[in-house]
PDB file of N, CA and C in Angstrom:
ATOM      1  N   MET A   1      73.574 188.076 260.981  1.00 44.00           N
ATOM      2  CA  MET A   1      73.390 187.270 262.873  1.00 44.00           C
ATOM      3  C   MET A   1      73.549 186.066 261.598  1.00 44.00           C
ATOM      4  N   GLY A   2      73.684 185.957 260.549  1.00 50.00           N
ATOM      5  CA  GLY A   2      73.149 183.904 260.356  1.00 50.00           C
ATOM      6  C   GLY A   2      73.720 183.208 261.443  1.00 50.00           C
ATOM      7  N   ALA A   3      75.505 182.856 261.516  1.00 48.00           N
ATOM      8  CA  ALA A   3      76.211 182.053 262.646  1.00 48.00           C
ATOM      9  C   ALA A   3      76.109 182.093 264.190  1.00 48.00           C
ATOM     10  N   GLU A   4      75.246 183.885 264.535  1.00 44.00           N
ATOM     11  CA  GLU A   4      75.351 183.667 265.630  1.00 44.00           C
ATOM     12  C   GLU A   4      73.532 183.651 265.860  1.00 44.00           C
ATOM     13  N   THR A   5      73.429 183.173 264.688  1.00 46.00           N
ATOM     14  CA  THR A   5      71.142 182.929 265.946  1.00 46.00           C
ATOM     15  C   THR A   5      71.080 181.285 265.022  1.00 46.00           C
ATOM     16  N   GLY A   6      72.346 180.593 265.371  1.00 48.00           N
ATOM     17  CA  GLY A   6      71.327 179.395 264.424  1.00 48.00           C
ATOM     18  C   GLY A   6      70.809 179.403 262.792  1.00 48.00           C
ATOM     19  N   HIS A   7      72.063 180.192 262.398  1.00 48.00           N
ATOM     20  CA  HIS A   7      70.848 180.433 261.036  1.00 48.00           C
ATOM     21  C   HIS A   7      69.889 180.084 260.686  1.00 48.00           C
ATOM     22  N   GLY A   8      68.380 181.068 261.652  1.00 48.00           N
ATOM     23  CA  GLY A   8      67.298 180.943 261.777  1.00 48.00           C
ATOM     24  C   GLY A   8      66.265 180.364 262.907  1.00 48.00           C
ATOM     25  N   THR A   9      67.155 179.070 263.135  1.00 50.00           N
ATOM     26  CA  THR A   9      67.136 178.782 264.431  1.00 50.00           C
ATOM     27  C   THR A   9      66.666 179.177 265.858  1.00 50.00           C
ATOM     28  N   ASN A  10      67.532 180.452 265.724  1.00 52.00           N
ATOM     29  CA  ASN A  10      67.236 181.008 267.090  1.00 52.00           C
ATOM     30  C   ASN A  10      67.335 182.572 266.633  1.00 52.00           C
ATOM     31  N   SER A  11      66.280 183.740 267.973  1.00 50.00           N
ATOM     32  CA  SER A  11      65.227 184.905 266.131  1.00 50.00           C
ATOM     33  C   SER A  11      66.704 185.384 267.079  1.00 50.00           C
ATOM     34  N   GLY A  12      68.065 185.250 268.482  1.00 50.00           N
ATOM     35  CA  GLY A  12      68.974 186.733 268.940  1.00 50.00           C
ATOM     36  C   GLY A  12      68.035 186.982 269.907  1.00 50.00           C
ATOM     37  N   SER A  13      66.922 187.129 269.671  1.00 58.00           N
ATOM     38  CA  SER A  13      66.313 188.088 270.559  1.00 58.00           C
ATOM     39  C   SER A  13      66.943 187.698 272.447  1.00 58.00           C
ATOM     40  N   SER A  14      66.813 186.662 272.080  1.00 83.00           N
ATOM     41  CA  SER A  14      66.839 186.588 273.847  1.00 83.00           C
ATOM     42  C   SER A  14      68.256 186.724 274.737  1.00 83.00           C
ATOM     43  N   VAL A  15      69.066 186.980 273.688  1.00 92.00           N
ATOM     44  CA  VAL A  15      70.455 187.273 274.072  1.00 92.00           C
ATOM     45  C   VAL A  15      70.901 188.803 273.512  1.00 92.00           C
ATOM     46  N   PHE A  16      70.442 189.169 272.850  1.00 92.00           N
ATOM     47  CA  PHE A  16      70.350 191.141 272.581  1.00 92.00           C
ATOM     48  C   PHE A  16      71.548 192.095 272.451  1.00 92.00           C
ATOM     49  N   ASN A  17      71.853 190.472 271.340  1.00 90.00           N
ATOM     50  CA  ASN A  17      73.643 190.550 271.199  1.00 90.00           C
ATOM     51  C   ASN A  17      73.238 191.168 270.179  1.00 90.00           C
ATOM     52  N   PHE A  18      73.027 192.501 269.109  1.00 82.00           N
ATOM     53  CA  PHE A  18      73.048 192.867 267.348  1.00 82.00           C
ATOM     54  C   PHE A  18      74.441 193.114 267.275  1.00 82.00           C
ATOM     55  N   GLY A  19      75.548 193.448 268.004  1.00 80.00           N
ATOM     56  CA  GLY A  19      76.336 192.922 267.114  1.00 80.00           C
ATOM     57  C   GLY A  19      77.375 192.343 266.984  1.00 80.00           C
ATOM     58  N   ASN A  20      76.118 190.832 267.308  1.00 84.00           N
ATOM     59  CA  ASN A  20      77.572 189.646 266.772  1.00 84.00           C
ATOM     60  C   ASN A  20      78.378 189.793 267.877  1.00 84.00           C
ATOM     61  N   ILE A  21      78.531 189.713 268.873  1.00 89.00           N
ATOM     62  CA  ILE A  21      80.031 190.257 269.076  1.00 89.00           C
ATOM     63  C   ILE A  21      80.133 188.867 270.258  1.00 89.00           C
ATOM     64  N   THR A  22      82.233 188.900 269.900  1.00 90.00           N
ATOM     65  CA  THR A  22      82.297 187.191 270.748  1.00 90.00           C
ATOM     66  C   THR A  22      82.051 187.706 272.087  1.00 90.00           C
ATOM     67  N   LYS A  23      82.582 186.663 272.701  1.00 92.00           N
ATOM     68  CA  LYS A  23      82.986 186.537 274.262  1.00 92.00           C
ATOM     69  C   LYS A  23      84.847 187.924 274.699  1.00 92.00           C
ATOM     70  N   GLY A  24      85.126 188.036 274.025  1.00 88.00           N
ATOM     71  CA  GLY A  24      86.729 188.868 274.101  1.00 88.00           C
ATOM     72  C   GLY A  24      87.419 188.051 275.468  1.00 88.00           C
ATOM     73  N   SER A  25      88.451 188.319 275.545  1.00 90.00           N
ATOM     74  CA  SER A  25      89.231 188.758 277.510  1.00 90.00           C
ATOM     75  C   SER A  25      88.745 188.845 277.999  1.00 90.00           C
ATOM     76  N   ASN A  26      88.503 189.681 278.011  1.00 90.00           N
ATOM     77  CA  ASN A  26      87.591 191.002 279.317  1.00 90.00           C
ATOM     78  C   ASN A  26      86.368 190.515 279.874  1.00 90.00           C
ATOM     79  N   TRP A  27      86.103 189.957 279.226  1.00 93.00           N
ATOM     80  CA  TRP A  27      83.681 189.886 279.643  1.00 93.00           C
ATOM     81  C   TRP A  27      83.586 188.987 280.578  1.00 93.00           C
ATOM     82  N   THR A  28      82.797 189.247 281.451  1.00 95.00           N
ATOM     83  CA  THR A  28      82.828 188.356 283.041  1.00 95.00           C
ATOM     84  C   THR A  28      81.721 187.971 282.786  1.00 95.00           C
ATOM     85  N   GLY A  29      80.530 188.796 281.669  1.00 95.00           N
ATOM     86  CA  GLY A  29      79.148 187.734 282.227  1.00 95.00           C
ATOM     87  C   GLY A  29      79.181 186.807 281.085  1.00 95.00           C
ATOM     88  N   ARG A  30      77.928 186.810 281.407  1.00 96.00           N
ATOM     89  CA  ARG A  30      77.019 185.465 280.534  1.00 96.00           C
ATOM     90  C   ARG A  30      77.605 185.112 279.069  1.00 96.00           C
ATOM     91  N   THR A  31      77.432 184.433 278.791  1.00 96.00           N
ATOM     92  CA  THR A  31      76.912 183.265 276.942  1.00 96.00           C
ATOM     93  C   THR A  31      76.691 182.807 276.856  1.00 96.00           C
ATOM     94  N   THR A  32      76.766 181.931 275.431  1.00 95.00           N
ATOM     95  CA  THR A  32      76.043 180.862 275.008  1.00 95.00           C
ATOM     96  C   THR A  32      76.743 181.256 273.743  1.00 95.00           C
ATOM     97  N   ARG A  33      76.478 179.752 272.841  1.00 93.00           N
ATOM     98  CA  ARG A  33      77.001 179.230 272.012  1.00 93.00           C
ATOM     99  C   ARG A  33      75.326 179.409 270.461  1.00 93.00           C
ATOM    100  N   PHE A  34      75.361 178.507 269.208  1.00 87.00           N
ATOM    101  CA  PHE A  34      74.381 178.692 268.423  1.00 87.00           C
ATOM    102  C   PHE A  34      75.397 177.363 267.349  1.00 87.00           C
ATOM    103  N   GLY A  35      75.018 176.777 267.335  1.00 87.00           N
ATOM    104  CA  GLY A  35      74.794 175.211 266.827  1.00 87.00           C
ATOM    105  C   GLY A  35      76.010 175.001 266.953  1.00 87.00           C
ATOM    106  N   ASN A  36      76.943 174.276 265.592  1.00 90.00           N
ATOM    107  CA  ASN A  36      77.575 173.926 265.974  1.00 90.00           C
ATOM    108  C   ASN A  36      78.776 175.029 266.089  1.00 90.00           C
ATOM    109  N   ASN A  37      78.822 176.469 265.942  1.00 88.00           N
ATOM    110  CA  ASN A  37      80.142 177.584 265.948  1.00 88.00           C
ATOM    111  C   ASN A  37      80.703 177.719 267.380  1.00 88.00           C
ATOM    112  N   PRO A  38      81.797 177.492 266.997  1.00 92.00           N
ATOM    113  CA  PRO A  38      82.690 177.526 268.658  1.00 92.00           C
ATOM    114  C   PRO A  38      82.949 178.689 269.446  1.00 92.00           C
ATOM    115  N   LEU A  39      81.816 179.090 268.663  1.00 91.00           N
ATOM    116  CA  LEU A  39      82.977 180.849 269.313  1.00 91.00           C
ATOM    117  C   LEU A  39      81.219 180.759 270.622  1.00 91.00           C
ATOM    118  N   ASP A  40      82.072 182.079 271.463  1.00 94.00           N
ATOM    119  CA  ASP A  40      81.091 181.769 272.187  1.00 94.00           C
ATOM    120  C   ASP A  40      80.467 183.935 272.495  1.00 94.00           C
ATOM    121  N   PHE A  41      79.285 184.009 272.994  1.00 93.00           N
ATOM    122  CA  PHE A  41      78.664 185.517 271.929  1.00 93.00           C
ATOM    123  C   PHE A  41      78.086 185.937 273.510  1.00 93.00           C
ATOM    124  N   ARG A  42      78.416 187.326 273.425  1.00 95.00           N
ATOM    125  CA  ARG A  42      77.836 187.446 275.193  1.00 95.00           C
ATOM    126  C   ARG A  42      76.269 188.069 274.957  1.00 95.00           C
ATOM    127  N   VAL A  43      75.603 187.813 276.198  1.00 96.00           N
ATOM    128  CA  VAL A  43      74.657 187.393 276.086  1.00 96.00           C
ATOM    129  C   VAL A  43      74.256 189.195 277.415  1.00 96.00           C
ATOM    130  N   TYR A  44      73.822 189.365 276.506  1.00 96.00           N
ATOM    131  CA  TYR A  44      73.090 190.712 277.166  1.00 96.00           C
ATOM    132  C   TYR A  44      71.726 190.760 277.973  1.00 96.00           C
ATOM    133  N   ASN A  45      71.149 191.308 279.320  1.00 94.00           N
ATOM    134  CA  ASN A  45      69.827 191.391 280.071  1.00 94.00           C
ATOM    135  C   ASN A  45      68.839 192.465 279.225  1.00 94.00           C
ATOM    136  N   SER A  46      69.220 193.458 278.501  1.00 94.00           N
ATOM    137  CA  SER A  46      67.972 193.887 278.151  1.00 94.00           C
ATOM    138  C   SER A  46      68.778 194.367 276.344  1.00 94.00           C
ATOM    139  N   PHE A  47      67.789 194.969 275.611  1.00 91.00           N
ATOM    140  CA  PHE A  47      68.541 195.583 273.677  1.00 91.00           C
ATOM    141  C   PHE A  47      68.828 196.996 275.312  1.00 91.00           C
ATOM    142  N   GLU A  48      68.648 197.720 275.285  1.00 93.00           N
ATOM    143  CA  GLU A  48      69.635 199.059 275.711  1.00 93.00           C
ATOM    144  C   GLU A  48      71.443 198.552 276.450  1.00 93.00           C
ATOM    145  N   GLU A  49      70.795 197.419 277.112  1.00 94.00           N
ATOM    146  CA  GLU A  49      73.029 196.417 277.183  1.00 94.00           C
ATOM    147  C   GLU A  49      73.758 196.942 276.351  1.00 94.00           C
ATOM    148  N   GLY A  50      72.445 195.766 274.980  1.00 92.00           N
ATOM    149  CA  GLY A  50      72.628 195.363 274.138  1.00 92.00           C
ATOM    150  C   GLY A  50      74.005 196.323 273.483  1.00 92.00           C
ATOM    151  N   ILE A  51      72.442 197.087 272.628  1.00 91.00           N
ATOM    152  CA  ILE A  51      73.123 198.121 271.861  1.00 91.00           C
ATOM    153  C   ILE A  51      74.197 199.132 273.021  1.00 91.00           C
ATOM    154  N   ASP A  52      73.830 199.372 274.029  1.00 93.00           N
ATOM    155  CA  ASP A  52      74.572 199.965 274.957  1.00 93.00           C
ATOM    156  C   ASP A  52      76.624 199.447 274.713  1.00 93.00           C
ATOM    157  N   ASP A  53      76.679 197.974 275.073  1.00 92.00           N
ATOM    158  CA  ASP A  53      77.869 197.457 274.202  1.00 92.00           C
ATOM    159  C   ASP A  53      78.477 196.994 273.008  1.00 92.00           C
ATOM    160  N   TYR A  54      77.717 197.711 272.176  1.00 88.00           N
ATOM    161  CA  TYR A  54      76.879 197.595 270.538  1.00 88.00           C
ATOM    162  C   TYR A  54      78.319 199.574 270.322  1.00 88.00           C
ATOM    163  N   LEU A  55      77.861 200.132 270.547  1.00 88.00           N
ATOM    164  CA  LEU A  55      77.821 201.484 270.061  1.00 88.00           C
ATOM    165  C   LEU A  55      79.155 201.262 271.330  1.00 88.00           C
ATOM    166  N   ARG A  56      79.557 201.125 272.230  1.00 89.00           N
ATOM    167  CA  ARG A  56      80.918 201.292 272.957  1.00 89.00           C
ATOM    168  C   ARG A  56      81.755 200.510 271.683  1.00 89.00           C
ATOM    169  N   LEU A  57      81.500 199.363 272.038  1.00 87.00           N
ATOM    170  CA  LEU A  57      82.688 198.321 270.686  1.00 87.00           C
ATOM    171  C   LEU A  57      82.717 199.768 269.321  1.00 87.00           C
ATOM    172  N   LEU A  58      82.334 200.056 269.124  1.00 85.00           N
ATOM    173  CA  LEU A  58      82.458 200.414 267.173  1.00 85.00           C
ATOM    174  C   LEU A  58      82.775 202.146 268.416  1.00 85.00           C
ATOM    175  N   GLY A  59      83.237 202.922 269.147  1.00 87.00           N
ATOM    176  CA  GLY A  59      84.331 203.722 269.567  1.00 87.00           C
ATOM    177  C   GLY A  59      85.337 203.001 269.284  1.00 87.00           C
ATOM    178  N   THR A  60      85.225 201.901 269.522  1.00 85.00           N
ATOM    179  CA  THR A  60      87.022 201.173 269.831  1.00 85.00           C
ATOM    180  C   THR A  60      87.756 201.509 269.141  1.00 85.00           C
ATOM    181  N   TYR A  61      86.797 201.753 268.132  1.00 84.00           N
ATOM    182  CA  TYR A  61      87.706 201.042 265.944  1.00 84.00           C
ATOM    183  C   TYR A  61      87.384 202.800 265.738  1.00 84.00           C
ATOM    184  N   GLY A  62      86.907 203.874 267.106  1.00 86.00           N
ATOM    185  CA  GLY A  62      87.345 205.407 266.255  1.00 86.00           C
ATOM    186  C   GLY A  62      86.317 206.004 265.464  1.00 86.00           C
ATOM    187  N   ILE A  63      84.848 205.126 265.586  1.00 86.00           N
ATOM    188  CA  ILE A  63      83.844 205.141 264.743  1.00 86.00           C
ATOM    189  C   ILE A  63      82.938 205.970 265.705  1.00 86.00           C
ATOM    190  N   THR A  64      81.985 207.308 264.919  1.00 85.00           N
ATOM    191  CA  THR A  64      81.476 208.348 265.708  1.00 85.00           C
ATOM    192  C   THR A  64      79.685 207.612 264.884  1.00 85.00           C
ATOM    193  N   ASN A  65      79.145 209.447 265.479  1.00 83.00           N
ATOM    194  CA  ASN A  65      78.565 209.124 264.596  1.00 83.00           C
ATOM    195  C   ASN A  65      78.512 210.324 263.439  1.00 83.00           C
ATOM    196  N   GLU A  66      79.372 210.762 262.782  1.00 87.00           N
ATOM    197  CA  GLU A  66      79.496 210.911 261.730  1.00 87.00           C
ATOM    198  C   GLU A  66      80.043 210.046 260.310  1.00 87.00           C
ATOM    199  N   ASP A  67      80.176 208.613 260.911  1.00 84.00           N
ATOM    200  CA  ASP A  67      80.444 208.157 260.012  1.00 84.00           C
ATOM    201  C   ASP A  67      80.392 207.354 258.771  1.00 84.00           C
ATOM    202  N   GLU A  68      80.314 207.465 258.418  1.00 82.00           N
ATOM    203  CA  GLU A  68      79.601 206.661 256.717  1.00 82.00           C
ATOM    204  C   GLU A  68      79.860 205.817 255.458  1.00 82.00           C
ATOM    205  N   GLY A  69      79.661 205.383 255.047  1.00 78.00           N
ATOM    206  CA  GLY A  69      79.552 204.385 254.025  1.00 78.00           C
ATOM    207  C   GLY A  69      81.231 203.768 254.313  1.00 78.00           C
ATOM    208  N   GLU A  70      82.096 204.123 253.168  1.00 80.00           N
ATOM    209  CA  GLU A  70      83.080 204.217 252.745  1.00 80.00           C
ATOM    210  C   GLU A  70      83.910 204.026 254.424  1.00 80.00           C
ATOM    211  N   SER A  71      84.210 205.259 254.907  1.00 84.00           N
ATOM    212  CA  SER A  71      84.661 205.732 256.770  1.00 84.00           C
ATOM    213  C   SER A  71      84.377 204.913 257.553  1.00 84.00           C
ATOM    214  N   PHE A  72      82.980 204.230 257.847  1.00 81.00           N
ATOM    215  CA  PHE A  72      82.192 204.009 258.429  1.00 81.00           C
ATOM    216  C   PHE A  72      82.644 201.889 258.097  1.00 81.00           C
ATOM    217  N   ILE A  73      83.100 201.296 257.142  1.00 80.00           N
ATOM    218  CA  ILE A  73      84.181 199.737 256.213  1.00 80.00           C
ATOM    219  C   ILE A  73      85.371 199.876 256.742  1.00 80.00           C
ATOM    220  N   SER A  74      86.126 201.416 256.245  1.00 81.00           N
ATOM    221  CA  SER A  74      87.698 201.607 256.451  1.00 81.00           C
ATOM    222  C   SER A  74      88.125 201.144 257.572  1.00 81.00           C
ATOM    223  N   LYS A  75      86.994 201.315 258.799  1.00 82.00           N
ATOM    224  CA  LYS A  75      87.438 201.953 260.076  1.00 82.00           C
ATOM    225  C   LYS A  75      87.079 200.336 260.898  1.00 82.00           C
ATOM    226  N   LEU A  76      87.066 199.505 259.921  1.00 79.00           N
ATOM    227  CA  LEU A  76      86.060 198.169 260.551  1.00 79.00           C
ATOM    228  C   LEU A  76      87.683 197.441 260.095  1.00 79.00           C
ATOM    229  N   THR A  77      87.642 197.419 258.849  1.00 78.00           N
ATOM    230  CA  THR A  77      88.570 196.324 258.095  1.00 78.00           C
ATOM    231  C   THR A  77      89.645 197.126 257.544  1.00 78.00           C
ATOM    232  N   LYS A  78      90.146 198.085 258.482  1.00 77.00           N
ATOM    233  CA  LYS A  78      92.036 198.122 258.203  1.00 77.00           C
ATOM    234  C   LYS A  78      92.584 198.865 259.931  1.00 77.00           C
ATOM    235  N   GLY A  79      93.684 198.472 260.082  1.00 68.00           N
ATOM    236  CA  GLY A  79      94.296 198.881 261.058  1.00 68.00           C
ATOM    237  C   GLY A  79      94.263 197.749 261.838  1.00 68.00           C
ATOM    238  N   PRO A  80      95.649 198.176 263.067  1.00 70.00           N
ATOM    239  CA  PRO A  80      95.370 196.702 264.260  1.00 70.00           C
ATOM    240  C   PRO A  80      94.905 196.080 264.337  1.00 70.00           C
ATOM    241  N   ARG A  81      93.669 196.667 264.007  1.00 70.00           N
ATOM    242  CA  ARG A  81      91.997 195.532 264.877  1.00 70.00           C
ATOM    243  C   ARG A  81      91.082 195.666 263.594  1.00 70.00           C
ATOM    244  N   LYS A  82      90.447 194.397 263.732  1.00 71.00           N
ATOM    245  CA  LYS A  82      90.348 193.900 262.503  1.00 71.00           C
ATOM    246  C   LYS A  82      88.659 194.182 262.678  1.00 71.00           C
ATOM    247  N   TRP A  83      86.986 194.797 262.416  1.00 72.00           N
ATOM    248  CA  TRP A  83      86.420 194.090 262.460  1.00 72.00           C
ATOM    249  C   TRP A  83      85.727 192.173 262.025  1.00 72.00           C
ATOM    250  N   GLY A  84      86.355 192.717 260.554  1.00 71.00           N
ATOM    251  CA  GLY A  84      86.432 191.642 259.787  1.00 71.00           C
ATOM    252  C   GLY A  84      87.227 192.112 258.803  1.00 71.00           C
ATOM    253  N   THR A  85      87.378 191.681 257.300  1.00 71.00           N
ATOM    254  CA  THR A  85      88.995 192.081 256.705  1.00 71.00           C
ATOM    255  C   THR A  85      88.161 191.039 255.406  1.00 71.00           C
ATOM    256  N   ASP A  86      87.117 191.819 255.157  1.00 76.00           N
ATOM    257  CA  ASP A  86      87.070 191.510 253.140  1.00 76.00           C
ATOM    258  C   ASP A  86      86.391 192.382 253.453  1.00 76.00           C
ATOM    259  N   ALA A  87      85.991 193.958 252.737  1.00 76.00           N
ATOM    260  CA  ALA A  87      86.055 195.001 252.681  1.00 76.00           C
ATOM    261  C   ALA A  87      84.813 194.739 251.618  1.00 76.00           C
ATOM    262  N   ASP A  88      85.196 194.622 250.605  1.00 80.00           N
ATOM    263  CA  ASP A  88      83.757 193.847 249.080  1.00 80.00           C
ATOM    264  C   ASP A  88      82.488 193.562 249.770  1.00 80.00           C
ATOM    265  N   LEU A  89      83.119 192.263 251.832  1.00 76.00           N
ATOM    266  CA  LEU A  89      81.942 191.721 251.859  1.00 76.00           C
ATOM    267  C   LEU A  89      81.010 193.035 252.568  1.00 76.00           C
ATOM    268  N   MET A  90      81.821 193.982 253.447  1.00 73.00           N
ATOM    269  CA  MET A  90      80.851 194.737 254.852  1.00 73.00           C
ATOM    270  C   MET A  90      80.678 196.097 252.695  1.00 73.00           C
ATOM    271  N   ARG A  91      80.690 196.247 252.085  1.00 77.00           N
ATOM    272  CA  ARG A  91      79.810 197.090 251.019  1.00 77.00           C
ATOM    273  C   ARG A  91      78.806 197.047 250.714  1.00 77.00           C
ATOM    274  N   ARG A  92      79.182 195.541 250.645  1.00 79.00           N
ATOM    275  CA  ARG A  92      77.706 194.912 249.386  1.00 79.00           C
ATOM    276  C   ARG A  92      76.794 194.916 251.439  1.00 79.00           C
ATOM    277  N   VAL A  93      77.450 194.371 252.424  1.00 71.00           N
ATOM    278  CA  VAL A  93      76.492 194.069 252.608  1.00 71.00           C
ATOM    279  C   VAL A  93      75.973 196.129 253.404  1.00 71.00           C
ATOM    280  N   TYR A  94      76.284 197.037 253.603  1.00 72.00           N
ATOM    281  CA  TYR A  94      76.322 197.667 253.475  1.00 72.00           C
ATOM    282  C   TYR A  94      75.633 199.200 252.383  1.00 72.00           C
ATOM    283  N   ASN A  95      75.858 198.411 251.361  1.00 76.00           N
ATOM    284  CA  ASN A  95      74.561 198.608 249.845  1.00 76.00           C
ATOM    285  C   ASN A  95      73.296 198.297 250.611  1.00 76.00           C
ATOM    286  N   MET A  96      73.150 196.874 251.207  1.00 73.00           N
ATOM    287  CA  MET A  96      71.828 196.751 251.224  1.00 73.00           C
ATOM    288  C   MET A  96      71.027 196.953 252.269  1.00 73.00           C
ATOM    289  N   TYR A  97      71.776 197.393 252.837  1.00 65.00           N
ATOM    290  CA  TYR A  97      71.169 198.221 254.276  1.00 65.00           C
ATOM    291  C   TYR A  97      70.865 199.952 253.772  1.00 65.00           C
ATOM    292  N   ILE A  98      71.074 200.137 252.885  1.00 69.00           N
ATOM    293  CA  ILE A  98      71.001 201.872 252.902  1.00 69.00           C
ATOM    294  C   ILE A  98      69.738 201.584 251.610  1.00 69.00           C
ATOM    295  N   ARG A  99      69.615 200.355 250.538  1.00 63.00           N
ATOM    296  CA  ARG A  99      68.181 200.931 249.747  1.00 63.00           C
ATOM    297  C   ARG A  99      67.346 199.824 250.230  1.00 63.00           C
TER     298      ARG A  99
END
């Protein structure tokens, strides 16, 4: 959430966007920008709303609660829709998380 929280100048807690989800073409809710980042990020009204949308988005990548490690990373970095394109970076982030 570095860019999405202004690299520490905003905690992100007031927007409840835990998945760093950008506006997208179908979003009709509030948005915000952080620092010089030109992207519009979704703003949610509550923790629950933010988590629900994050989980919904993961589901669009075919991710279920059974996916871990390589399976999770593969689904986010391969196929027609890519959350991220650097599988090695995502693997390092995942490894930091599970330690």
